[in-house]
């Protein structure tokens, strides 16, 4: 079904003040912040803080695991870093050599 727009409708639409895109974004952002703050307050009010403290903030468990946690984390970080560097280097070299095998001239630094 098609609706016809008459001259009167156009005049009424033109007479209404329009909201600028900047103002629309500002209002939208304000509403999003308000919803976020309300959500945080609701979660904070409904949380069982005693159980959270028992589950996540037990210092005796943290003290027992601390030396082992640091050494294992350090080892994992070093292994991850070296593996990522090695894989990236090999992949970069393979891609570099692969482009020259096809004989494609890709610009500066490519074999001529």
Coordinates of N, CA and C in Angstrom, one line a residue:
X1 N 0.8 -1.2 0.0 CA 0.0 0.0 0.0 C 0.9 1.2 0.0
X2 N 0.6 2.2 -0.8 CA 1.4 3.4 -1.0 C 0.7 4.5 -0.3
X3 N 1.5 5.3 0.5 CA 0.9 6.5 1.1 C 1.4 7.7 0.3
X4 N 0.5 8.6 0.1 CA 0.8 9.8 -0.6 C 1.2 10.9 0.3
X5 N 2.3 11.6 0.0 CA 2.8 12.7 0.8 C 2.3 14.0 0.2
X6 N 1.5 14.7 1.0 CA 0.9 15.9 0.4 C 1.8 17.1 0.8
X7 N 1.5 18.2 0.2 CA 2.3 19.4 0.5 C 2.2 19.8 2.0
X8 N 1.0 19.6 2.6 CA 0.9 19.9 4.0 C 1.8 19.0 4.9
X9 N 1.9 17.7 4.5 CA 2.8 16.8 5.3 C 4.3 17.3 5.2
X10 N 4.6 17.8 4.0 CA 6.0 18.3 3.8 C 6.3 19.5 4.6
X11 N 5.3 20.4 4.7 CA 5.4 21.6 5.5 C 5.6 21.3 7.0
X12 N 4.8 20.3 7.5 CA 4.8 20.0 8.9 C 6.2 19.3 9.2
X13 N 6.7 18.5 8.3 CA 8.0 17.8 8.5 C 9.1 18.9 8.5
X14 N 9.0 19.8 7.6 CA 10.0 20.9 7.5 C 10.0 21.8 8.8
X15 N 8.8 22.0 9.3 CA 8.6 22.9 10.5 C 9.2 22.3 11.8
X16 N 9.2 21.0 11.9 CA 9.7 20.3 13.1 C 11.2 20.5 13.2
X17 N 11.7 20.8 14.3 CA 13.2 20.9 14.5 C 13.8 19.5 14.5
X18 N 14.9 19.4 13.7 CA 15.6 18.1 13.6 C 16.8 18.1 14.6
X19 N 17.0 16.9 15.1 CA 18.2 16.8 16.0 C 19.4 16.5 15.2
X20 N 20.5 17.2 15.5 CA 21.7 17.1 14.8 C 22.4 15.7 15.1
X21 N 23.2 15.2 14.2 CA 23.8 13.9 14.4 C 24.7 13.9 15.7
X22 N 25.3 15.0 16.0 CA 26.2 15.1 17.1 C 25.3 15.0 18.4
X23 N 24.2 15.7 18.4 CA 23.3 15.6 19.6 C 22.7 14.2 19.7
X24 N 22.3 13.6 18.6 CA 21.8 12.3 18.7 C 22.8 11.3 19.2
X25 N 24.1 11.4 18.8 CA 25.1 10.5 19.4 C 25.3 10.7 20.8
X26 N 25.3 12.0 21.3 CA 25.5 12.3 22.7 C 24.4 11.7 23.5
X27 N 23.2 11.8 23.1 CA 22.0 11.3 23.8 C 22.1 9.8 23.9
X28 N 22.5 9.2 22.7 CA 22.6 7.7 22.7 C 23.7 7.2 23.6
X29 N 24.8 7.9 23.7 CA 25.9 7.6 24.5 C 25.5 7.7 26.0
X30 N 24.8 8.8 26.3 CA 24.3 9.0 27.7 C 23.4 7.9 28.1
X31 N 22.5 7.4 27.2 CA 21.6 6.3 27.6 C 22.4 5.0 27.8
X32 N 23.4 4.8 27.0 CA 24.2 3.6 27.1 C 24.9 3.6 28.5
X33 N 25.5 4.8 28.8 CA 26.2 4.9 30.1 C 25.2 4.6 31.3
X34 N 24.0 5.2 31.2 CA 23.0 5.0 32.2 C 22.6 3.6 32.4
X35 N 22.4 2.9 31.3 CA 22.1 1.4 31.3 C 23.2 0.6 32.0
X36 N 24.5 1.0 31.6 CA 25.6 0.3 32.2 C 25.7 0.5 33.7
X37 N 25.5 1.7 34.1 CA 25.6 2.0 35.5 C 24.5 1.3 36.3
X38 N 23.3 1.3 35.7 CA 22.2 0.6 36.4 C 22.5 -0.9 36.5
X39 N 23.1 -1.5 35.4 CA 23.4 -2.9 35.4 C 24.5 -3.2 36.5
X40 N 25.5 -2.4 36.6 CA 26.6 -2.6 37.6 C 26.0 -2.5 39.0
X41 N 25.1 -1.5 39.2 CA 24.5 -1.4 40.5 C 23.6 -2.6 40.9
X42 N 22.9 -3.1 39.9 CA 22.0 -4.3 40.2 C 22.9 -5.5 40.5
X43 N 23.9 -5.7 39.7 CA 24.8 -6.9 39.9 C 25.5 -6.7 41.3
X44 N 25.9 -5.5 41.6 CA 26.6 -5.3 42.9 C 25.6 -5.5 44.1
X45 N 24.4 -5.2 43.9 CA 23.4 -5.3 45.0 C 23.0 -6.8 45.1
X46 N 23.0 -7.6 44.0 CA 22.5 -9.0 44.1 C 23.6 -10.0 44.4
X47 N 24.9 -9.5 44.3 CA 26.0 -10.5 44.5 C 26.1 -10.9 45.9
X48 N 26.5 -12.2 46.1 CA 26.8 -12.7 47.4 C 28.3 -12.5 47.7
X49 N 28.6 -11.4 48.3 CA 30.0 -11.0 48.5 C 30.8 -11.9 49.4
X50 N 30.1 -12.5 50.4 CA 30.8 -13.5 51.3 C 31.3 -14.7 50.5
X51 N 30.5 -15.2 49.6 CA 30.9 -16.4 48.8 C 32.0 -16.0 47.8
X52 N 31.8 -14.8 47.2 CA 32.9 -14.4 46.3 C 34.2 -14.2 47.0
X53 N 34.2 -13.7 48.2 CA 35.5 -13.6 48.9 C 36.1 -14.9 49.3
X54 N 35.2 -15.9 49.7 CA 35.7 -17.2 50.0 C 36.3 -17.9 48.7
X55 N 35.7 -17.7 47.6 CA 36.1 -18.4 46.4 C 37.3 -17.8 45.7
X56 N 37.4 -16.5 45.7 CA 38.4 -15.8 44.9 C 39.5 -15.1 45.7
X57 N 39.3 -14.8 46.9 CA 40.2 -14.0 47.7 C 40.8 -14.7 48.9
X58 N 41.0 -16.0 48.7 CA 41.6 -16.8 49.8 C 43.1 -16.7 49.7
X59 N 43.7 -15.9 50.7 CA 45.1 -15.6 50.6 C 46.0 -16.8 51.0
X60 N 45.5 -17.8 51.7 CA 46.3 -18.9 52.1 C 46.6 -19.8 50.8
X61 N 45.6 -19.9 49.9 CA 45.8 -20.6 48.7 C 46.8 -19.9 47.8
X62 N 46.6 -18.6 47.7 CA 47.5 -17.7 46.9 C 49.0 -17.8 47.4
X63 N 49.2 -17.8 48.7 CA 50.5 -17.9 49.2 C 51.2 -19.3 48.9
X64 N 50.4 -20.4 49.0 CA 50.9 -21.7 48.6 C 51.3 -21.8 47.2
X65 N 50.6 -21.2 46.3 CA 50.8 -21.3 44.8 C 51.7 -20.2 44.3
X66 N 52.0 -19.2 45.0 CA 52.7 -18.1 44.5 C 54.1 -18.4 43.8
X67 N 55.0 -19.1 44.4 CA 56.3 -19.3 43.7 C 56.1 -20.2 42.5
X68 N 55.3 -21.2 42.6 CA 55.1 -22.1 41.4 C 54.3 -21.3 40.3
X69 N 53.4 -20.5 40.7 CA 52.6 -19.7 39.7 C 53.5 -18.8 38.9
X70 N 54.5 -18.1 39.5 CA 55.4 -17.2 38.8 C 56.3 -17.9 37.9
X71 N 56.9 -19.0 38.3 CA 57.8 -19.8 37.5 C 57.1 -20.4 36.3
X72 N 55.9 -21.0 36.5 CA 55.2 -21.6 35.4 C 54.7 -20.5 34.4
X73 N 54.2 -19.4 34.9 CA 53.8 -18.3 34.0 C 55.0 -17.7 33.2
X74 N 56.1 -17.6 33.9 CA 57.3 -17.1 33.2 C 57.7 -18.0 32.1
X75 N 57.7 -19.3 32.4 CA 58.1 -20.3 31.4 C 57.1 -20.3 30.2
X76 N 55.8 -20.3 30.5 CA 54.8 -20.2 29.4 C 55.0 -19.0 28.6
X77 N 55.3 -17.9 29.2 CA 55.5 -16.6 28.4 C 56.7 -16.7 27.5
X78 N 57.8 -17.2 28.0 CA 59.0 -17.4 27.2 C 58.7 -18.3 26.0
X79 N 58.1 -19.5 26.3 CA 57.8 -20.4 25.2 C 56.9 -19.8 24.2
X80 N 55.9 -19.2 24.6 CA 54.9 -18.6 23.7 C 55.6 -17.5 22.8
X81 N 56.4 -16.7 23.5 CA 57.1 -15.6 22.7 C 58.1 -16.2 21.7
X82 N 58.9 -17.1 22.1 CA 59.9 -17.7 21.2 C 59.2 -18.5 20.0
X83 N 58.1 -19.2 20.3 CA 57.4 -20.0 19.3 C 56.7 -19.0 18.3
X84 N 56.1 -17.9 18.8 CA 55.5 -17.0 18.0 C 56.5 -16.3 17.1
X85 N 57.7 -15.9 17.6 CA 58.7 -15.3 16.8 C 59.2 -16.3 15.7
X86 N 59.4 -17.5 16.1 CA 59.9 -18.5 15.1 C 58.9 -18.8 14.0
X87 N 57.7 -19.0 14.4 CA 56.6 -19.2 13.4 C 56.5 -18.0 12.5
X88 N 56.5 -16.8 13.0 CA 56.3 -15.6 12.2 C 57.5 -15.4 11.3
X89 N 58.7 -15.7 11.8 CA 59.9 -15.6 10.9 C 59.9 -16.6 9.8
X90 N 59.6 -17.8 10.1 CA 59.5 -18.8 9.0 C 58.4 -18.5 8.0
X91 N 57.2 -18.2 8.5 CA 56.1 -17.9 7.6 C 56.5 -16.6 6.7
X92 N 57.1 -15.6 7.3 CA 57.5 -14.5 6.5 C 58.5 -14.8 5.5
X93 N 59.5 -15.6 5.8 CA 60.5 -16.0 4.8 C 59.8 -16.9 3.7
X94 N 58.9 -17.8 4.1 CA 58.3 -18.6 3.1 C 57.4 -17.8 2.1
X95 N 56.7 -16.8 2.7 CA 55.9 -15.9 1.8 C 56.8 -15.1 0.9
X96 N 57.9 -14.6 1.5 CA 58.9 -13.8 0.7 C 59.4 -14.6 -0.5
X97 N 59.9 -15.8 -0.2 CA 60.4 -16.7 -1.2 C 59.4 -17.1 -2.2
X98 N 58.2 -17.3 -1.7 CA 57.1 -17.8 -2.6 C 56.7 -16.7 -3.6
X99 N 56.8 -15.5 -3.2 CA 56.5 -14.4 -4.2 C 57.6 -14.3 -5.3
X100 N 58.8 -14.6 -5.0 CA 59.9 -14.6 -6.0 C 59.8 -15.8 -6.9
X101 N 59.3 -17.0 -6.4 CA 59.2 -18.2 -7.2 C 58.2 -18.0 -8.3
X102 N 57.2 -17.2 -8.1 CA 56.2 -17.0 -9.1 C 56.7 -16.0 -10.1
X103 N 57.8 -15.2 -9.8 CA 58.3 -14.2 -10.7 C 57.5 -13.0 -10.7
X104 N 56.8 -12.7 -9.6 CA 56.0 -11.5 -9.5 C 56.8 -10.4 -9.0
X105 N 56.8 -9.3 -9.6 CA 57.5 -8.1 -9.2 C 56.6 -7.3 -8.3
X106 N 56.9 -7.3 -7.0 CA 56.0 -6.6 -6.0 C 56.4 -5.2 -5.6
X107 N 57.5 -4.7 -6.2 CA 57.9 -3.4 -5.9 C 59.3 -3.4 -5.2
X108 N 59.6 -2.5 -4.3 CA 60.9 -2.3 -3.7 C 61.3 -3.5 -3.0
X109 N 62.6 -3.9 -3.2 CA 63.1 -5.0 -2.5 C 62.9 -6.4 -3.1
X110 N 62.1 -6.5 -4.2 CA 61.8 -7.7 -4.8 C 62.9 -8.0 -5.9
X111 N 63.2 -9.3 -6.1 CA 64.3 -9.6 -7.1 C 63.9 -9.1 -8.5
X112 N 64.8 -8.6 -9.3 CA 64.6 -8.1 -10.6 C 65.2 -9.0 -11.7

